[in-house]
Amino acid sequence: MPLEEALTLVHDEDLITVSGISIHRNPMSFVKALPKSGVKNLSFIDREPGIALEYLLRENLVKSVRVAMATLEWFGMLPAFRSKVENGEVEFLEDVCGAFIAGIRAGAAGVPFMPVRGILGSDLVRLHERKGTWKIGRDPFSGEEILFVKAIVPDVAILHVNRADRYGNSEIVGPLYEDEFKGKAAKKVIVTTEEIVDPEYFFGRRPTLNAVYVDAVVSAPRGAEPTSMFPLYDADYEGILKLIGQG
């Protein structure tokens, strides 16, 4: 699918998530094209986003963010993220890694929630209960107090992969992070890929994400730059600094 057509799958007010973490395997070719689509007022959810979120915030496409952390590793915190949160320009809901993973796994499995231990007593519980994303309940077997995380179901997941066929069967080489769960949880999935392969490539191979979950496949060689794409290229550190206005 041409990039321009895939962009039309993202609508105003959508809740989106993206692949990778921090400075690794972000779907940057698609993210950089989003401002041209005219889309606005997006909500963003992820565990540990990086440069893709920073770019979307700099382009004023995002109105709310729910993440556990937002860093560029040794480059520090995302500058626009910090500035916009501190100045009240975007709504921010802090998450924790375990709860996000539980929520996205619930979404991928098609169940309404996932129980989590270890967060009770945190002020974040009160904040999330107010938002309707977490709830304290009782283990029906032991009666123990436990936290339930509501299933996370993004409107759109944008995932950059190493290989995909024209049907959407996709392969990620190296760390998956939560991308397999994101692809199964989201209502729509846009795959951008370093290489489009013949369907026969997946004969005898298990795709990371099956075509049944994918709505669009976009050819995007070097589509993660300036983030890294294992094992094809490392992060472009100068490019990252330039993008965040420090280069």
PDB file of C-alpha atoms in Angstrom:
ATOM      1  CA  MET A   1       0.000   0.000   0.000  1.00  0.00           C
ATOM      2  CA  PRO A   2       1.353   3.491  -0.778  1.00  0.00           C
ATOM      3  CA  LEU A   3       2.319   5.525   2.272  1.00  0.00           C
ATOM      4  CA  GLU A   4      -0.248   8.201   1.427  1.00  0.00           C
ATOM      5  CA  GLU A   5      -3.068   5.647   1.501  1.00  0.00           C
ATOM      6  CA  ALA A   6      -1.881   4.121   4.769  1.00  0.00           C
ATOM      7  CA  LEU A   7      -1.880   7.566   6.387  1.00  0.00           C
ATOM      8  CA  THR A   8      -5.656   7.762   5.888  1.00  0.00           C
ATOM      9  CA  LEU A   9      -6.093   4.915   8.389  1.00  0.00           C
ATOM     10  CA  VAL A  10      -5.141   7.265  11.230  1.00  0.00           C
ATOM     11  CA  HIS A  11      -7.973   9.585  12.269  1.00  0.00           C
ATOM     12  CA  ASP A  12      -8.404  12.560  14.576  1.00  0.00           C
ATOM     13  CA  GLU A  13      -8.745  11.556  18.254  1.00  0.00           C
ATOM     14  CA  ASP A  14      -7.282   8.075  17.655  1.00  0.00           C
ATOM     15  CA  LEU A  15      -5.318   6.295  20.376  1.00  0.00           C
ATOM     16  CA  ILE A  16      -2.065   5.191  18.748  1.00  0.00           C
ATOM     17  CA  THR A  17       0.977   3.151  19.700  1.00  0.00           C
ATOM     18  CA  VAL A  18       4.226   2.522  17.831  1.00  0.00           C
ATOM     19  CA  SER A  19       6.908  -0.134  17.603  1.00  0.00           C
ATOM     20  CA  GLY A  20      10.263  -0.295  19.318  1.00  0.00           C
ATOM     21  CA  ILE A  21      11.526   1.640  22.306  1.00  0.00           C
ATOM     22  CA  SER A  22      13.561   4.775  22.927  1.00  0.00           C
ATOM     23  CA  ILE A  23      16.051   5.005  20.022  1.00  0.00           C
ATOM     24  CA  HIS A  24      15.396   1.547  18.570  1.00  0.00           C
ATOM     25  CA  ARG A  25      13.050   0.481  15.747  1.00  0.00           C
ATOM     26  CA  ASN A  26      10.625   3.397  15.813  1.00  0.00           C
ATOM     27  CA  PRO A  27       8.466   3.664  12.628  1.00  0.00           C
ATOM     28  CA  MET A  28       9.984   7.010  11.758  1.00  0.00           C
ATOM     29  CA  SER A  29       9.217   7.181   8.038  1.00  0.00           C
ATOM     30  CA  PHE A  30       5.511   6.897   8.816  1.00  0.00           C
ATOM     31  CA  VAL A  31       5.650   9.186  11.853  1.00  0.00           C
ATOM     32  CA  LYS A  32       7.425  11.902   9.873  1.00  0.00           C
ATOM     33  CA  ALA A  33       4.699  11.724   7.217  1.00  0.00           C
ATOM     34  CA  LEU A  34       1.787  12.002   9.677  1.00  0.00           C
ATOM     35  CA  PRO A  35       1.759  15.828   9.889  1.00  0.00           C
ATOM     36  CA  LYS A  36       1.079  15.979   6.144  1.00  0.00           C
ATOM     37  CA  SER A  37      -2.138  13.999   6.651  1.00  0.00           C
ATOM     38  CA  GLY A  38      -3.682  16.776   8.735  1.00  0.00           C
ATOM     39  CA  VAL A  39      -4.530  14.431  11.586  1.00  0.00           C
ATOM     40  CA  LYS A  40      -4.741  16.031  15.037  1.00  0.00           C
ATOM     41  CA  ASN A  41      -5.625  15.484  18.701  1.00  0.00           C
ATOM     42  CA  LEU A  42      -4.089  12.024  18.901  1.00  0.00           C
ATOM     43  CA  SER A  43      -3.676  10.138  22.147  1.00  0.00           C
ATOM     44  CA  PHE A  44      -0.467   8.146  22.569  1.00  0.00           C
ATOM     45  CA  ILE A  45       0.136   5.038  24.662  1.00  0.00           C
ATOM     46  CA  ASP A  46       3.282   2.930  25.094  1.00  0.00           C
ATOM     47  CA  ARG A  47       5.636   1.517  27.699  1.00  0.00           C
ATOM     48  CA  GLU A  48       8.959   3.182  26.802  1.00  0.00           C
ATOM     49  CA  PRO A  49       8.620   5.406  23.734  1.00  0.00           C
ATOM     50  CA  GLY A  50      11.351   7.621  22.392  1.00  0.00           C
ATOM     51  CA  ILE A  51      12.037   9.686  19.326  1.00  0.00           C
ATOM     52  CA  ALA A  52       8.719   8.917  17.584  1.00  0.00           C
ATOM     53  CA  LEU A  53       6.763  10.403  20.482  1.00  0.00           C
ATOM     54  CA  GLU A  54       9.127  13.371  20.622  1.00  0.00           C
ATOM     55  CA  TYR A  55       8.532  14.077  16.929  1.00  0.00           C
ATOM     56  CA  LEU A  56       4.753  13.840  17.243  1.00  0.00           C
ATOM     57  CA  LEU A  57       4.799  16.213  20.221  1.00  0.00           C
ATOM     58  CA  ARG A  58       6.993  18.715  18.386  1.00  0.00           C
ATOM     59  CA  GLU A  59       4.511  18.658  15.512  1.00  0.00           C
ATOM     60  CA  ASN A  60       1.615  19.242  17.972  1.00  0.00           C
ATOM     61  CA  LEU A  61      -0.252  16.123  16.895  1.00  0.00           C
ATOM     62  CA  VAL A  62      -0.718  14.652  20.383  1.00  0.00           C
ATOM     63  CA  LYS A  63      -3.107  15.836  23.091  1.00  0.00           C
ATOM     64  CA  SER A  64      -2.550  13.109  25.718  1.00  0.00           C
ATOM     65  CA  VAL A  65       0.198  10.664  26.640  1.00  0.00           C
ATOM     66  CA  ARG A  66       0.137   7.524  28.791  1.00  0.00           C
ATOM     67  CA  VAL A  67       3.595   5.961  29.225  1.00  0.00           C
ATOM     68  CA  ALA A  68       5.747   4.363  31.899  1.00  0.00           C
ATOM     69  CA  MET A  69       8.862   6.268  30.803  1.00  0.00           C
ATOM     70  CA  ALA A  70       9.950   8.435  27.890  1.00  0.00           C
ATOM     71  CA  THR A  71      13.691   8.619  27.319  1.00  0.00           C
ATOM     72  CA  LEU A  72      16.406   8.711  24.692  1.00  0.00           C
ATOM     73  CA  GLU A  73      18.720   6.582  26.830  1.00  0.00           C
ATOM     74  CA  TRP A  74      21.995   8.479  27.398  1.00  0.00           C
ATOM     75  CA  PHE A  75      20.566  11.531  25.602  1.00  0.00           C
ATOM     76  CA  GLY A  76      18.177  11.973  28.522  1.00  0.00           C
ATOM     77  CA  MET A  77      14.468  12.664  28.726  1.00  0.00           C
ATOM     78  CA  LEU A  78      12.472  13.709  25.672  1.00  0.00           C
ATOM     79  CA  PRO A  79      12.724  17.539  25.646  1.00  0.00           C
ATOM     80  CA  ALA A  80       9.316  18.280  24.110  1.00  0.00           C
ATOM     81  CA  PHE A  81       7.644  15.651  26.287  1.00  0.00           C
ATOM     82  CA  ARG A  82       9.047  17.192  29.458  1.00  0.00           C
ATOM     83  CA  SER A  83       8.259  20.740  28.401  1.00  0.00           C
ATOM     84  CA  LYS A  84       4.690  20.038  27.307  1.00  0.00           C
ATOM     85  CA  VAL A  85       3.866  18.012  30.416  1.00  0.00           C
ATOM     86  CA  GLU A  86       5.362  20.603  32.782  1.00  0.00           C
ATOM     87  CA  ASN A  87       3.480  23.405  31.024  1.00  0.00           C
ATOM     88  CA  GLY A  88       0.175  21.533  30.906  1.00  0.00           C
ATOM     89  CA  GLU A  89       0.112  21.481  27.107  1.00  0.00           C
ATOM     90  CA  VAL A  90      -0.617  17.747  26.996  1.00  0.00           C
ATOM     91  CA  GLU A  91      -2.501  15.526  29.393  1.00  0.00           C
ATOM     92  CA  PHE A  92      -0.174  12.974  31.006  1.00  0.00           C
ATOM     93  CA  LEU A  93      -1.016   9.726  32.779  1.00  0.00           C
ATOM     94  CA  GLU A  94       2.006   7.967  34.256  1.00  0.00           C
ATOM     95  CA  ASP A  95       2.009   4.191  33.887  1.00  0.00           C
ATOM     96  CA  VAL A  96       4.350   1.450  35.097  1.00  0.00           C
ATOM     97  CA  CYS A  97       6.031  -1.161  32.892  1.00  0.00           C
ATOM     98  CA  GLY A  98       4.312  -4.157  34.469  1.00  0.00           C
ATOM     99  CA  ALA A  99       0.861  -2.615  34.241  1.00  0.00           C
ATOM    100  CA  PHE A 100       1.297  -1.542  30.626  1.00  0.00           C
ATOM    101  CA  ILE A 101       2.489  -5.012  29.665  1.00  0.00           C
ATOM    102  CA  ALA A 102      -0.476  -6.559  31.482  1.00  0.00           C
ATOM    103  CA  GLY A 103      -2.906  -4.206  29.754  1.00  0.00           C
ATOM    104  CA  ILE A 104      -1.547  -4.740  26.247  1.00  0.00           C
ATOM    105  CA  ARG A 105      -1.453  -8.510  26.814  1.00  0.00           C
ATOM    106  CA  ALA A 106      -5.104  -8.376  27.862  1.00  0.00           C
ATOM    107  CA  GLY A 107      -5.933  -6.434  24.719  1.00  0.00           C
ATOM    108  CA  ALA A 108      -4.038  -8.959  22.589  1.00  0.00           C
ATOM    109  CA  ALA A 109      -5.836 -11.866  24.227  1.00  0.00           C
ATOM    110  CA  GLY A 110      -9.262 -10.282  23.894  1.00  0.00           C
ATOM    111  CA  VAL A 111      -9.953 -10.350  27.639  1.00  0.00           C
ATOM    112  CA  PRO A 112     -11.229  -7.295  29.547  1.00  0.00           C
ATOM    113  CA  PHE A 113      -8.445  -7.017  32.121  1.00  0.00           C
ATOM    114  CA  MET A 114      -5.281  -8.578  33.532  1.00  0.00           C
ATOM    115  CA  PRO A 115      -4.402  -8.889  37.244  1.00  0.00           C
ATOM    116  CA  VAL A 116      -1.110  -7.406  38.491  1.00  0.00           C
ATOM    117  CA  ARG A 117       0.753  -7.593  41.786  1.00  0.00           C
ATOM    118  CA  GLY A 118       3.196  -5.085  43.213  1.00  0.00           C
ATOM    119  CA  ILE A 119       1.565  -1.705  42.556  1.00  0.00           C
ATOM    120  CA  LEU A 120      -0.844  -1.475  45.487  1.00  0.00           C
ATOM    121  CA  GLY A 121       0.047   1.432  47.766  1.00  0.00           C
ATOM    122  CA  SER A 122       1.273   3.663  44.948  1.00  0.00           C
ATOM    123  CA  ASP A 123      -0.421   7.012  44.332  1.00  0.00           C
ATOM    124  CA  LEU A 124      -0.677   5.908  40.703  1.00  0.00           C
ATOM    125  CA  VAL A 125      -3.489   3.556  41.702  1.00  0.00           C
ATOM    126  CA  ARG A 126      -5.647   6.482  42.733  1.00  0.00           C
ATOM    127  CA  LEU A 127      -4.881   8.343  39.496  1.00  0.00           C
ATOM    128  CA  HIS A 128      -5.672   5.341  37.306  1.00  0.00           C
ATOM    129  CA  GLU A 129      -8.844   4.465  39.196  1.00  0.00           C
ATOM    130  CA  ARG A 130     -10.021   8.000  38.528  1.00  0.00           C
ATOM    131  CA  LYS A 131      -9.341   7.467  34.807  1.00  0.00           C
ATOM    132  CA  GLY A 132     -10.965   4.039  34.799  1.00  0.00           C
ATOM    133  CA  THR A 133      -7.816   2.226  33.631  1.00  0.00           C
ATOM    134  CA  TRP A 134      -6.981   0.307  36.847  1.00  0.00           C
ATOM    135  CA  LYS A 135      -9.185  -1.030  39.610  1.00  0.00           C
ATOM    136  CA  ILE A 136      -8.497  -2.692  42.963  1.00  0.00           C
ATOM    137  CA  GLY A 137     -10.414  -5.922  43.421  1.00  0.00           C
ATOM    138  CA  ARG A 138     -10.251  -9.349  45.034  1.00  0.00           C
ATOM    139  CA  ASP A 139      -8.722 -12.551  43.755  1.00  0.00           C
ATOM    140  CA  PRO A 140     -11.819 -14.760  43.371  1.00  0.00           C
ATOM    141  CA  PHE A 141      -9.848 -17.799  44.534  1.00  0.00           C
ATOM    142  CA  SER A 142      -7.864 -16.525  47.524  1.00  0.00           C
ATOM    143  CA  GLY A 143      -9.711 -13.333  48.412  1.00  0.00           C
ATOM    144  CA  GLU A 144      -6.407 -11.448  48.242  1.00  0.00           C
ATOM    145  CA  GLU A 145      -6.556  -7.777  47.246  1.00  0.00           C
ATOM    146  CA  ILE A 146      -5.113  -7.349  43.774  1.00  0.00           C
ATOM    147  CA  LEU A 147      -4.943  -4.772  40.967  1.00  0.00           C
ATOM    148  CA  PHE A 148      -6.835  -5.244  37.720  1.00  0.00           C
ATOM    149  CA  VAL A 149      -5.497  -3.431  34.636  1.00  0.00           C
ATOM    150  CA  LYS A 150      -8.089  -2.706  31.957  1.00  0.00           C
ATOM    151  CA  ALA A 151      -7.254  -4.093  28.530  1.00  0.00           C
ATOM    152  CA  ILE A 152      -5.362  -1.649  26.313  1.00  0.00           C
ATOM    153  CA  VAL A 153      -6.867  -1.565  22.810  1.00  0.00           C
ATOM    154  CA  PRO A 154      -5.230   1.115  20.627  1.00  0.00           C
ATOM    155  CA  ASP A 155      -7.122   2.379  17.616  1.00  0.00           C
ATOM    156  CA  VAL A 156      -3.951   2.089  15.516  1.00  0.00           C
ATOM    157  CA  ALA A 157      -0.591   0.376  15.990  1.00  0.00           C
ATOM    158  CA  ILE A 158       2.215   1.472  13.657  1.00  0.00           C
ATOM    159  CA  LEU A 159       4.935  -1.180  13.582  1.00  0.00           C
ATOM    160  CA  HIS A 160       8.267  -1.187  11.733  1.00  0.00           C
ATOM    161  CA  VAL A 161       9.519  -4.673  10.887  1.00  0.00           C
ATOM    162  CA  ASN A 162      12.406  -6.327   9.089  1.00  0.00           C
ATOM    163  CA  ARG A 163      10.350  -8.237   6.528  1.00  0.00           C
ATOM    164  CA  ALA A 164       6.724  -8.525   5.484  1.00  0.00           C
ATOM    165  CA  ASP A 165       4.847 -10.039   2.576  1.00  0.00           C
ATOM    166  CA  ARG A 166       2.087  -8.224   0.719  1.00  0.00           C
ATOM    167  CA  TYR A 167      -0.565  -9.865   2.894  1.00  0.00           C
ATOM    168  CA  GLY A 168       0.910  -8.568   6.150  1.00  0.00           C
ATOM    169  CA  ASN A 169       2.768 -11.569   7.535  1.00  0.00           C
ATOM    170  CA  SER A 170       5.621  -9.844   9.328  1.00  0.00           C
ATOM    171  CA  GLU A 171       8.988 -10.730  10.828  1.00  0.00           C
ATOM    172  CA  ILE A 172      10.922  -8.805  13.473  1.00  0.00           C
ATOM    173  CA  VAL A 173      14.541  -9.825  13.986  1.00  0.00           C
ATOM    174  CA  GLY A 174      15.953  -9.195  17.444  1.00  0.00           C
ATOM    175  CA  PRO A 175      14.086  -7.765  20.437  1.00  0.00           C
ATOM    176  CA  LEU A 176      10.302  -7.721  20.027  1.00  0.00           C
ATOM    177  CA  TYR A 177       9.573  -5.479  23.019  1.00  0.00           C
ATOM    178  CA  GLU A 178       5.728  -5.489  23.217  1.00  0.00           C
ATOM    179  CA  ASP A 179       5.189  -5.219  19.469  1.00  0.00           C
ATOM    180  CA  GLU A 180       3.575  -8.616  18.965  1.00  0.00           C
ATOM    181  CA  PHE A 181       1.019  -7.765  21.649  1.00  0.00           C
ATOM    182  CA  LYS A 182       0.459  -4.285  20.192  1.00  0.00           C
ATOM    183  CA  GLY A 183      -0.259  -5.765  16.786  1.00  0.00           C
ATOM    184  CA  LYS A 184      -2.790  -8.225  18.207  1.00  0.00           C
ATOM    185  CA  ALA A 185      -4.452  -5.691  20.520  1.00  0.00           C
ATOM    186  CA  ALA A 186      -4.951  -2.777  18.113  1.00  0.00           C
ATOM    187  CA  LYS A 187      -8.089  -2.264  16.052  1.00  0.00           C
ATOM    188  CA  LYS A 188      -5.948  -1.398  13.019  1.00  0.00           C
ATOM    189  CA  VAL A 189      -2.306  -2.250  12.291  1.00  0.00           C
ATOM    190  CA  ILE A 190      -0.038  -0.473   9.844  1.00  0.00           C
ATOM    191  CA  VAL A 191       3.215  -2.307   9.106  1.00  0.00           C
ATOM    192  CA  THR A 192       6.151  -0.475   7.580  1.00  0.00           C
ATOM    193  CA  THR A 193       8.896  -2.790   6.446  1.00  0.00           C
ATOM    194  CA  GLU A 194      12.539  -2.750   5.464  1.00  0.00           C
ATOM    195  CA  GLU A 195      11.833  -5.394   2.837  1.00  0.00           C
ATOM    196  CA  ILE A 196       8.762  -6.839   1.142  1.00  0.00           C
ATOM    197  CA  VAL A 197       9.267 -10.548   0.535  1.00  0.00           C
ATOM    198  CA  ASP A 198       7.385 -13.148  -1.448  1.00  0.00           C
ATOM    199  CA  PRO A 199       4.713 -15.013   0.563  1.00  0.00           C
ATOM    200  CA  GLU A 200       6.815 -18.162   0.101  1.00  0.00           C
ATOM    201  CA  TYR A 201       9.363 -16.681   2.530  1.00  0.00           C
ATOM    202  CA  PHE A 202       7.046 -17.591   5.395  1.00  0.00           C
ATOM    203  CA  PHE A 203       6.552 -21.192   4.301  1.00  0.00           C
ATOM    204  CA  GLY A 204       7.960 -23.106   7.259  1.00  0.00           C
ATOM    205  CA  ARG A 205       8.565 -19.868   9.200  1.00  0.00           C
ATOM    206  CA  ARG A 206       6.376 -18.506  11.966  1.00  0.00           C
ATOM    207  CA  PRO A 207       5.695 -14.791  11.405  1.00  0.00           C
ATOM    208  CA  THR A 208       6.115 -12.491  14.371  1.00  0.00           C
ATOM    209  CA  LEU A 209       2.708 -11.098  13.434  1.00  0.00           C
ATOM    210  CA  ASN A 210       0.217 -12.942  11.257  1.00  0.00           C
ATOM    211  CA  ALA A 211      -1.449 -11.244   8.298  1.00  0.00           C
ATOM    212  CA  VAL A 212      -4.891 -11.582   9.892  1.00  0.00           C
ATOM    213  CA  TYR A 213      -4.004  -8.684  12.218  1.00  0.00           C
ATOM    214  CA  VAL A 214      -2.535  -6.329   9.582  1.00  0.00           C
ATOM    215  CA  ASP A 215      -4.469  -3.691   7.628  1.00  0.00           C
ATOM    216  CA  ALA A 216      -1.674  -2.089   5.596  1.00  0.00           C
ATOM    217  CA  VAL A 217       1.867  -2.929   4.485  1.00  0.00           C
ATOM    218  CA  VAL A 218       4.128  -0.063   3.429  1.00  0.00           C
ATOM    219  CA  SER A 219       7.583  -0.497   1.911  1.00  0.00           C
ATOM    220  CA  ALA A 220       9.987   1.643   3.956  1.00  0.00           C
ATOM    221  CA  PRO A 221      13.674   0.800   3.541  1.00  0.00           C
ATOM    222  CA  ARG A 222      15.652   2.433   6.359  1.00  0.00           C
ATOM    223  CA  GLY A 223      12.269   3.458   7.722  1.00  0.00           C
ATOM    224  CA  ALA A 224      13.407   3.449  11.343  1.00  0.00           C
ATOM    225  CA  GLU A 225      16.131   6.090  10.918  1.00  0.00           C
ATOM    226  CA  PRO A 226      17.429   7.872  12.917  1.00  0.00           C
ATOM    227  CA  THR A 227      16.613   5.040  15.355  1.00  0.00           C
ATOM    228  CA  SER A 228      18.344   1.691  15.017  1.00  0.00           C
ATOM    229  CA  MET A 229      17.115  -1.370  13.135  1.00  0.00           C
ATOM    230  CA  PHE A 230      18.725  -4.616  14.259  1.00  0.00           C
ATOM    231  CA  PRO A 231      20.730  -6.064  12.571  1.00  0.00           C
ATOM    232  CA  LEU A 232      20.708  -3.663   9.632  1.00  0.00           C
ATOM    233  CA  TYR A 233      21.844  -0.317  11.041  1.00  0.00           C
ATOM    234  CA  ASP A 234      22.662   1.380  14.305  1.00  0.00           C
ATOM    235  CA  ALA A 235      21.050   4.509  15.676  1.00  0.00           C
ATOM    236  CA  ASP A 236      22.159   7.740  14.025  1.00  0.00           C
ATOM    237  CA  TYR A 237      23.157   9.704  17.118  1.00  0.00           C
ATOM    238  CA  GLU A 238      23.839  12.934  15.236  1.00  0.00           C
ATOM    239  CA  GLY A 239      20.466  12.589  13.522  1.00  0.00           C
ATOM    240  CA  ILE A 240      18.755  12.127  16.881  1.00  0.00           C
ATOM    241  CA  LEU A 241      20.430  15.200  18.332  1.00  0.00           C
ATOM    242  CA  LYS A 242      19.433  17.209  15.271  1.00  0.00           C
ATOM    243  CA  LEU A 243      15.815  16.071  15.535  1.00  0.00           C
ATOM    244  CA  ILE A 244      15.591  17.153  19.185  1.00  0.00           C
ATOM    245  CA  GLY A 245      17.244  20.498  18.402  1.00  0.00           C
ATOM    246  CA  GLN A 246      20.597  19.763  20.010  1.00  0.00           C
ATOM    247  CA  GLY A 247      22.647  18.977  16.928  1.00  0.00           C
TER     248      GLY A 247
END
